[in-house]
Coordinates of C-alpha atoms and ligand atoms in Angstrom, one line a residue:
M1 CA 0.0 0.0 0.0
R2 CA 1.4 3.4 -1.1
Y3 CA 0.4 6.9 -0.2
V4 CA 0.4 10.0 -2.4
S5 CA 0.1 13.7 -1.5
T6 CA -3.1 15.6 -2.4
R7 CA -0.9 18.3 -3.9
G8 CA 0.9 15.9 -6.2
L9 CA 4.5 17.3 -5.6
A10 CA 5.8 15.3 -2.7
P11 CA 7.3 11.8 -3.0
E12 CA 5.1 8.7 -2.5
K13 CA 5.3 7.1 1.0
T14 CA 4.7 3.8 2.7
F15 CA 2.3 3.6 5.6
S16 CA 5.0 4.0 8.2
E17 CA 6.6 6.9 6.4
A18 CA 3.3 8.7 6.0
L19 CA 2.7 8.1 9.7
L20 CA 5.9 9.8 10.8
T21 CA 5.7 12.5 8.2
G22 CA 2.2 13.8 8.9
L23 CA 1.9 16.8 6.5
A24 CA 3.5 16.2 3.1
D25 CA 6.5 18.3 2.0
D26 CA 4.4 20.1 -0.6
G27 CA 1.8 21.1 2.0
G28 CA -0.6 18.3 1.0
L29 CA -2.1 15.5 2.9
Y30 CA -1.4 11.8 2.3
V31 CA -4.1 9.5 0.9
P32 CA -4.0 5.9 -0.4
Y33 CA -2.8 5.6 -4.0
E34 CA -6.0 3.6 -4.6
W35 CA -8.8 2.4 -2.3
P36 CA -8.6 -1.2 -1.2
S37 CA -11.7 -3.4 -1.2
L38 CA -13.2 -4.9 2.0
Q39 CA -13.7 -8.6 1.7
S40 CA -16.8 -10.2 3.3
S41 CA -18.7 -8.7 6.2
G42 CA -17.7 -9.8 9.7
S43 CA -19.7 -10.2 12.8
G44 CA -19.1 -6.6 14.1
D45 CA -16.5 -7.6 16.7
Y46 CA -14.5 -4.4 17.1
L47 CA -11.0 -6.0 17.3
E48 CA -11.5 -8.4 14.5
T49 CA -12.9 -5.7 12.2
A50 CA -10.2 -3.3 13.2
F51 CA -7.6 -5.8 12.1
E52 CA -9.4 -6.6 8.8
V53 CA -9.6 -2.9 7.9
M54 CA -6.2 -1.7 9.0
S55 CA -4.3 -4.6 7.6
L56 CA -5.4 -3.4 4.2
F57 CA -3.9 0.1 4.8
T58 CA -0.7 -1.0 6.6
E59 CA 0.1 -3.8 4.2
G60 CA 3.8 -4.0 3.4
S61 CA 4.7 -1.7 6.4
L62 CA 3.6 -3.5 9.5
D63 CA 3.8 -7.1 10.6
E64 CA 0.3 -8.6 11.1
Q65 CA 1.0 -10.0 14.6
I66 CA 2.3 -6.6 15.7
L67 CA -0.8 -4.8 14.3
K68 CA -3.0 -7.3 16.2
Q69 CA -1.2 -6.6 19.4
I70 CA -1.3 -2.9 19.0
I71 CA -5.1 -3.0 18.3
H72 CA -5.6 -5.2 21.3
D73 CA -3.7 -2.9 23.6
A74 CA -5.2 0.3 22.2
Y75 CA -8.8 -0.7 22.9
S76 CA -8.4 -2.6 26.1
S77 CA -8.4 0.8 27.9
F78 CA -12.0 1.4 26.8
D79 CA -14.7 1.0 29.4
A80 CA -17.3 -0.6 27.0
Q81 CA -16.8 -4.2 26.1
E82 CA -18.0 -3.6 22.5
V83 CA -15.7 -0.5 22.3
V84 CA -18.3 1.5 20.4
P85 CA -21.8 0.4 21.6
L86 CA -24.7 0.8 19.1
I87 CA -28.1 1.8 20.6
E88 CA -31.4 2.3 18.9
L89 CA -32.9 5.7 19.8
D90 CA -36.2 4.9 18.0
D91 CA -37.3 3.5 14.7
Q92 CA -34.2 3.1 12.5
I93 CA -32.3 5.9 14.2
F94 CA -29.3 4.7 16.1
L95 CA -26.6 6.2 18.3
M96 CA -23.0 4.8 18.1
E97 CA -21.1 5.8 21.3
L98 CA -17.5 6.7 20.4
F99 CA -16.7 8.1 23.8
H100 CA -15.7 5.1 26.0
G101 CA -12.0 5.8 25.8
P102 CA -9.8 7.3 28.5
T103 CA -10.7 11.0 27.9
L104 CA -14.4 10.6 27.1
A105 CA -14.3 11.8 23.4
F106 CA -14.0 10.1 20.1
K107 CA -10.4 11.3 19.5
D108 CA -9.3 8.5 21.8
I109 CA -10.2 5.9 19.2
A110 CA -7.6 7.2 16.7
L111 CA -5.0 8.5 19.2
Q112 CA -4.8 5.4 21.4
L113 CA -3.8 3.5 18.3
V114 CA -1.6 6.2 16.7
G115 CA 0.4 6.7 19.9
R116 CA 1.3 3.1 19.9
L117 CA 2.0 3.0 16.2
F118 CA 4.4 5.9 16.6
D119 CA 6.2 4.3 19.5
H120 CA 6.6 1.0 17.6
E121 CA 7.9 2.7 14.5
L122 CA 10.3 4.8 16.4
S123 CA 11.7 2.0 18.4
T124 CA 12.2 -0.1 15.2
R125 CA 14.2 2.8 13.8
G126 CA 16.0 3.6 17.0
E127 CA 14.6 7.1 17.0
H128 CA 12.9 9.5 19.5
L129 CA 10.4 12.3 19.0
T130 CA 9.4 15.2 21.2
I131 CA 5.7 15.8 20.5
V132 CA 4.7 19.5 21.1
G133 CA 1.2 20.8 20.8
A134 CA -1.2 23.5 21.8
T135 CA -4.7 22.8 23.0
S136 CA -7.8 24.7 24.0
G137 CA -8.7 21.7 26.1
D138 CA -9.9 18.7 24.1
T139 CA -7.2 17.3 21.9
G140 CA -4.5 17.8 24.5
S141 CA -5.8 15.3 26.9
A142 CA -6.4 12.7 24.2
A143 CA -2.8 13.1 22.9
I144 CA -1.4 12.9 26.5
E145 CA -3.3 9.7 27.2
A146 CA -2.1 8.3 23.9
C147 CA 1.6 9.1 24.5
K148 CA 2.0 8.6 28.2
D149 CA 4.6 6.0 29.3
R150 CA 5.9 5.5 25.7
Q151 CA 9.7 5.1 25.8
N152 CA 10.4 6.7 22.4
L153 CA 8.3 9.8 22.9
D154 CA 8.1 12.9 25.1
I155 CA 5.1 15.0 25.0
V156 CA 4.8 18.7 25.9
I157 CA 1.3 20.3 25.8
L158 CA 0.7 24.0 26.1
H159 CA -2.7 25.3 27.3
P160 CA -3.8 28.8 28.1
A161 CA -3.6 29.3 31.9
D162 CA -7.0 29.7 33.6
R163 CA -8.8 29.5 30.3
V164 CA -9.7 25.8 30.0
S165 CA -12.4 24.2 32.0
D166 CA -11.6 22.4 35.3
V167 CA -12.4 18.9 33.9
Q168 CA -10.4 19.5 30.7
R169 CA -7.3 20.8 32.6
K170 CA -7.4 18.0 35.1
Q171 CA -7.7 15.4 32.4
M172 CA -4.3 16.6 31.2
T173 CA -2.5 17.7 34.4
T174 CA -3.4 14.7 36.6
V175 CA -1.5 12.3 34.3
D176 CA 1.6 11.3 36.2
S177 CA 4.1 9.9 33.8
F178 CA 7.9 10.5 33.1
N179 CA 7.3 11.7 29.6
V180 CA 4.2 13.9 30.0
H181 CA 4.8 17.7 30.5
N182 CA 1.9 20.2 30.9
V183 CA 2.6 23.9 30.5
A184 CA 0.1 26.6 31.4
I185 CA 0.9 29.7 29.4
E186 CA 0.0 33.1 30.7
G187 CA -1.9 34.0 27.5
T188 CA -4.7 32.8 25.2
F189 CA -5.0 29.7 23.1
D190 CA -3.8 31.7 20.1
D191 CA -0.6 32.6 22.0
C192 CA 0.0 28.9 22.7
Q193 CA -0.5 28.1 19.0
D194 CA 1.9 30.9 18.0
L195 CA 4.6 29.6 20.4
V196 CA 4.3 26.1 18.9
K197 CA 4.4 27.4 15.4
A198 CA 7.5 29.4 16.3
M199 CA 9.2 26.3 17.7
F200 CA 8.5 24.4 14.5
N201 CA 9.7 27.2 12.3
D202 CA 13.1 27.3 14.0
L203 CA 14.6 24.5 11.9
E204 CA 17.7 24.1 14.0
Y205 CA 15.7 23.8 17.2
R206 CA 13.1 21.6 15.6
N207 CA 15.8 19.1 14.3
S208 CA 17.8 19.1 17.4
L209 CA 14.8 18.1 19.6
K210 CA 13.2 16.1 16.8
L211 CA 9.9 17.9 17.2
G212 CA 6.8 16.0 16.1
A213 CA 3.0 16.5 16.1
V214 CA 0.1 14.1 16.3
N215 CA -2.4 16.4 14.5
S216 CA -5.6 15.6 12.9
I217 CA -4.3 15.5 9.3
N218 CA -2.2 12.4 10.0
W219 CA -3.5 9.6 7.7
A220 CA -3.3 7.0 10.5
R221 CA -5.9 8.9 12.5
V222 CA -8.4 8.8 9.6
M223 CA -7.6 5.1 9.0
A224 CA -8.4 4.2 12.7
Q225 CA -11.7 5.9 12.3
I226 CA -12.8 3.9 9.3
V227 CA -13.3 0.9 11.6
Y228 CA -16.4 2.0 13.4
Y229 CA -18.3 2.7 10.2
V230 CA -17.6 -0.8 9.1
V231 CA -18.5 -2.2 12.5
A232 CA -21.9 -0.3 12.4
S233 CA -22.7 -1.7 9.0
E234 CA -21.8 -5.2 10.1
K235 CA -24.0 -4.9 13.2
L236 CA -26.9 -3.7 11.1
G237 CA -26.6 -6.6 8.6
S238 CA -23.8 -6.5 6.0
Y239 CA -21.8 -4.2 3.8
E240 CA -24.6 -4.3 1.2
Q241 CA -27.2 -3.0 3.7
P242 CA -27.6 0.7 3.1
V243 CA -26.7 2.9 6.1
I244 CA -26.6 6.6 6.5
F245 CA -24.3 8.2 9.0
S246 CA -24.8 11.6 10.7
V247 CA -21.5 13.0 11.8
P248 CA -20.8 16.0 14.1
T249 CA -18.1 17.7 12.1
G250 CA -15.2 20.2 12.7
N251 CA -12.0 19.4 11.0
F252 CA -13.7 16.9 8.7
G253 CA -11.5 13.9 9.8
N254 CA -14.4 11.8 11.2
V255 CA -16.8 12.2 8.3
F256 CA -14.0 11.7 5.8
A257 CA -13.3 8.3 7.4
G258 CA -16.9 7.5 6.5
H259 CA -16.3 8.5 2.9
A260 CA -13.2 6.3 3.0
A261 CA -15.3 3.4 4.2
R262 CA -17.7 4.0 1.4
N263 CA -14.8 3.9 -1.1
C264 CA -13.8 0.6 0.3
G265 CA -17.2 -0.9 -0.4
L266 CA -19.7 0.0 2.3
N267 CA -23.2 1.0 1.0
I268 CA -23.5 4.5 2.4
P269 CA -25.9 6.4 0.2
R270 CA -25.4 9.6 2.1
L271 CA -23.2 11.2 4.7
L272 CA -24.8 13.9 6.8
V273 CA -22.3 16.6 7.7
A274 CA -23.6 18.2 10.9
S275 CA -22.2 21.6 11.9
N276 CA -22.9 24.2 14.6
K277 CA -23.2 27.9 13.5
N278 CA -19.7 27.7 12.1
D279 CA -21.5 26.5 9.0
I280 CA -18.8 26.8 6.2
L281 CA -19.2 23.1 5.4
T282 CA -23.0 23.4 5.1
Q283 CA -22.4 26.2 2.6
F284 CA -19.9 23.9 0.7
F285 CA -22.2 20.9 0.5
N286 CA -25.2 23.1 -0.6
T287 CA -23.4 25.2 -3.2
G288 CA -19.9 23.8 -4.0
G289 CA -18.4 27.0 -2.7
M290 CA -17.3 28.4 0.7
E291 CA -16.1 31.6 2.2
I292 CA -14.1 31.9 5.4
S293 CA -15.4 34.1 8.2
E294 CA -14.7 34.6 11.9
V295 CA -14.9 31.6 14.3
I296 CA -18.1 31.9 16.4
P297 CA -17.8 30.4 19.9
T298 CA -20.6 27.9 20.6
L299 CA -21.7 25.2 23.1
S300 CA -19.9 22.6 21.0
P301 CA -16.3 24.1 21.1
S302 CA -14.6 21.1 19.4
M303 CA -16.5 22.0 16.2
D304 CA -15.7 25.8 16.3
I305 CA -13.6 25.6 13.2
Q306 CA -13.6 27.6 10.0
I307 CA -10.9 25.8 8.0
S308 CA -11.5 22.0 8.0
S309 CA -8.1 20.7 7.0
N310 CA -9.3 17.2 6.0
L311 CA -11.7 18.6 3.4
E312 CA -8.6 18.7 1.1
R313 CA -8.7 14.9 0.9
L314 CA -12.3 15.0 -0.5
I315 CA -11.5 17.9 -2.9
F316 CA -8.6 15.8 -4.2
E317 CA -11.0 13.1 -5.2
L318 CA -13.6 15.5 -6.6
L319 CA -10.9 17.0 -8.9
G320 CA -10.1 13.6 -10.3
R321 CA -7.0 13.1 -8.1
K322 CA -5.2 15.9 -9.9
G323 CA -2.7 17.3 -7.5
E324 CA -1.9 20.4 -9.6
E325 CA -5.5 21.4 -9.6
V326 CA -5.8 21.0 -5.8
N327 CA -2.6 23.0 -5.4
S328 CA -3.9 26.0 -7.4
L329 CA -7.4 25.8 -5.7
F330 CA -5.8 26.1 -2.3
E331 CA -3.4 28.8 -3.4
K332 CA -6.4 30.9 -4.5
F333 CA -8.1 30.0 -1.2
R334 CA -5.2 31.3 0.8
S335 CA -5.2 34.6 -1.1
N336 CA -9.0 35.2 -1.5
G337 CA -10.4 33.3 1.5
N338 CA -12.9 31.4 -0.8
I339 CA -13.2 28.3 -2.8
D340 CA -15.6 27.3 -5.6
V341 CA -15.4 23.9 -7.3
G342 CA -17.9 24.9 -10.0
P343 CA -21.3 23.4 -10.9
D344 CA -19.9 20.3 -12.8
V345 CA -17.9 19.1 -9.8
E346 CA -20.8 20.0 -7.4
A347 CA -23.2 17.9 -9.4
K348 CA -20.9 14.9 -9.0
F349 CA -21.0 14.9 -5.3
S350 CA -24.1 16.7 -4.1
N351 CA -26.2 13.5 -3.9
A352 CA -23.8 11.7 -1.7
W353 CA -23.4 14.4 1.0
K354 CA -25.8 16.6 2.9
G355 CA -24.8 19.6 5.1
Y356 CA -26.9 20.6 8.1
S357 CA -26.2 23.4 10.7
F358 CA -27.8 24.1 14.1
D359 CA -27.5 26.9 16.7
D360 CA -27.0 26.6 20.5
E361 CA -30.7 26.9 21.3
E362 CA -31.6 24.0 19.0
V363 CA -28.8 22.0 20.7
V364 CA -30.2 22.7 24.2
N365 CA -33.7 21.8 23.1
C366 CA -32.5 18.6 21.5
I367 CA -30.7 17.5 24.7
S368 CA -33.9 17.9 26.7
T369 CA -36.2 16.4 24.1
E370 CA -34.1 13.3 23.6
S371 CA -33.6 12.9 27.4
E372 CA -37.4 13.0 27.8
K373 CA -38.0 10.5 25.0
S374 CA -35.4 7.9 25.8
G375 CA -33.6 8.9 29.0
I376 CA -30.3 9.2 27.0
V377 CA -28.3 12.3 27.8
L378 CA -26.5 13.7 24.8
D379 CA -23.4 16.0 24.9
P380 CA -23.8 19.1 22.7
H381 CA -21.6 17.8 19.8
S382 CA -23.5 14.5 19.6
S383 CA -26.8 16.4 19.8
I384 CA -25.9 18.2 16.5
G385 CA -25.6 14.8 14.8
V386 CA -28.9 13.7 16.2
L387 CA -30.6 17.0 15.1
A388 CA -29.3 16.4 11.5
A389 CA -30.6 12.8 11.5
R390 CA -34.1 13.9 12.7
S391 CA -34.2 16.7 10.3
H392 CA -33.2 14.4 7.4
R393 CA -35.9 12.0 8.4
D394 CA -38.6 14.7 8.9
K395 CA -38.0 15.8 5.3
K396 CA -38.9 12.3 4.2
N397 CA -35.5 11.7 2.7
D398 CA -34.3 8.1 2.5
P399 CA -37.3 6.4 4.3
E400 CA -36.5 3.0 5.8
V401 CA -32.7 3.5 5.6
P402 CA -31.2 3.3 9.1
I403 CA -29.3 6.4 10.2
V404 CA -26.4 6.0 12.6
C405 CA -25.6 9.1 14.6
L406 CA -22.1 9.2 15.9
A407 CA -21.9 10.3 19.5
T408 CA -18.5 12.0 19.8
A409 CA -18.3 12.9 23.5
H410 CA -19.6 11.9 26.9
P411 CA -22.0 14.5 28.4
A412 CA -19.9 15.0 31.5
K413 CA -17.1 16.4 29.3
F414 CA -19.3 19.4 28.3
P415 CA -21.6 19.9 31.4
Q416 CA -22.5 23.5 30.6
A417 CA -24.9 22.7 27.8
V418 CA -26.4 19.7 29.7
E419 CA -27.0 21.9 32.8
R420 CA -28.8 24.5 30.6
A421 CA -31.0 21.8 29.2
L422 CA -31.7 19.6 32.2
G423 CA -30.8 21.7 35.2
Y424 CA -28.1 19.4 36.5
C425 CA -24.5 18.5 35.6
P426 CA -24.0 14.9 34.4
P427 CA -21.7 12.9 36.6
L428 CA -18.3 11.7 35.5
P429 CA -18.1 8.0 34.9
D430 CA -16.8 5.9 37.9
R431 CA -13.2 5.6 36.6
L432 CA -12.9 9.4 36.6
A433 CA -15.0 10.1 39.7
D434 CA -12.0 11.1 41.8
L435 CA -10.5 13.3 39.1
H436 CA -11.0 16.4 41.2
E437 CA -9.0 14.9 44.1
R438 CA -6.0 13.8 42.1
P439 CA -2.7 15.8 42.3
E440 CA -1.9 18.0 39.3
F441 CA 1.5 18.3 37.5
L442 CA 2.1 21.4 35.5
T443 CA 4.5 24.3 35.0
R444 CA 3.2 27.8 34.6
L445 CA 5.2 30.0 32.2
P446 CA 5.0 33.5 30.8
N447 CA 4.1 34.0 27.1
N448 CA 7.8 34.2 26.2
L449 CA 9.3 32.1 23.4
E450 CA 12.8 31.8 24.8
I451 CA 11.6 30.7 28.2
V452 CA 9.2 28.2 26.6
K453 CA 11.9 26.8 24.3
D454 CA 14.3 26.3 27.2
H455 CA 11.6 24.5 29.1
V456 CA 10.6 22.2 26.2
K457 CA 14.3 21.4 25.8
S458 CA 14.6 20.5 29.4
C459 CA 11.6 18.1 29.1
S460 CA 13.0 16.3 26.0
R461 CA 15.1 13.2 26.8
I462 CA 16.8 13.5 23.4
D463 CA 19.0 16.4 24.1
S464 CA 20.1 15.5 27.6
G465 CA 20.6 11.8 27.0
K466 CA 18.4 11.2 30.0
Q467 CA 17.4 7.6 30.2
V468 CA 14.5 6.0 31.8
T469 CA 15.0 2.7 33.4
Ligands
PLP1 C1 -12.9 16.7 17.4 C2 -14.3 16.6 17.7 C3 -15.3 16.7 16.8 C4 -15.0 17.0 15.3 O1 -14.4 16.0 14.6 P1 -13.6 16.2 13.3 O2 -13.0 15.0 12.9 O3 -12.7 17.3 13.6 O4 -14.6 16.6 12.2 C5 -16.6 16.5 17.1 N1 -17.0 16.3 18.4 C6 -16.0 16.2 19.4 C7 -16.5 15.9 20.8 C8 -14.7 16.3 19.1 O5 -13.8 16.2 20.1

């Protein structure tokens, strides 16, 4: 299995190379050279299906026994035996719970696997990476849980001091591991991001510490997410059985994995792209064009995004896999802030995708209505997916076809919206119940590049030759 860049100018890579590279040298994203075909439907067992799917994408790069072991280890930390339980809400509308991992959000599904893949690949090569990232709360904890205790990685995560919620901070700072370093920056999330960018832009510094990222454009993250689409389809019958998925969307990584599953042979007549009021994707799927504007803060902060980086993978396909065309489209996008793929291309995809967008009030109402109907308490992100599914059904689209709504976070992770809807804060699951009593480990630093760089250097075991026994 080989991987090519969406901009067509970077060299082809194997799976392992694409894993470690992340963003291609030409600024593009890696995608499979061609889509593999799924063989026959399995029983919906998560670990078995994960192996079936991922062995297609890692073929030639990763030993099958090692892949099996990594899959087993990655998902044994989940607190649901089925990993991603599927529940029927009512007639032919289902909820697939993707939040049973260590940090209560769906990012664990990809990151628990990717952290281990990184560690394996680095140890095979005798290399070491210092992962550096900025977080406004959500991704940081999933990355820390994925990288903790790994011999060949150190991880340093910057968050804005006093500007992330208590639960989110504690999910990061209570992790006690030799290779985990939390830094509270006296500044905003943007300041944190600027510091990280500046560290990556200093090539000498970057190379000496072997800085790395586990960001959402990494192909391996998309690959890991294809699995639950396949599992859902197996549980509902077989790959031939039509299933629609409704996906709360921000960076387009999750829903693109659905499209990848479709390309591998699942019968997915439509993907519902569910957004909050940052509705640039709704625009795109309704018109084939989109224009950037300011990010609007909402009750579903993990979807408060204007530029969905993974959309480039879909655009590559829509433009007939012509890297040069993708390149010039994104150059125009950078200078004008808008994209238009034109009516011919739009006609090609408009039937397979449908964009929906909802505001905070609709989200709060949905949480209370669904809780009255079924007793299920949704988090605000998942609620946007359920709203899209209900709205699709109410318009009499695709009668009889089951719709699977992906639930991307546990309600206790975003208690504010639930409290507004139901008047109480949902409790944390048992294994996190003592979170607020656990000791915290973090370093508070001013928003100063030199000080932060020195600190990151002192955390990295590369530079100092520090060894862990
Ligand atoms: C990251 C995230 C999303 C958005 O997923 P994308 O892959 O970025 O589209 C939705 N919900 C939650 C809870 C998330 O953490």
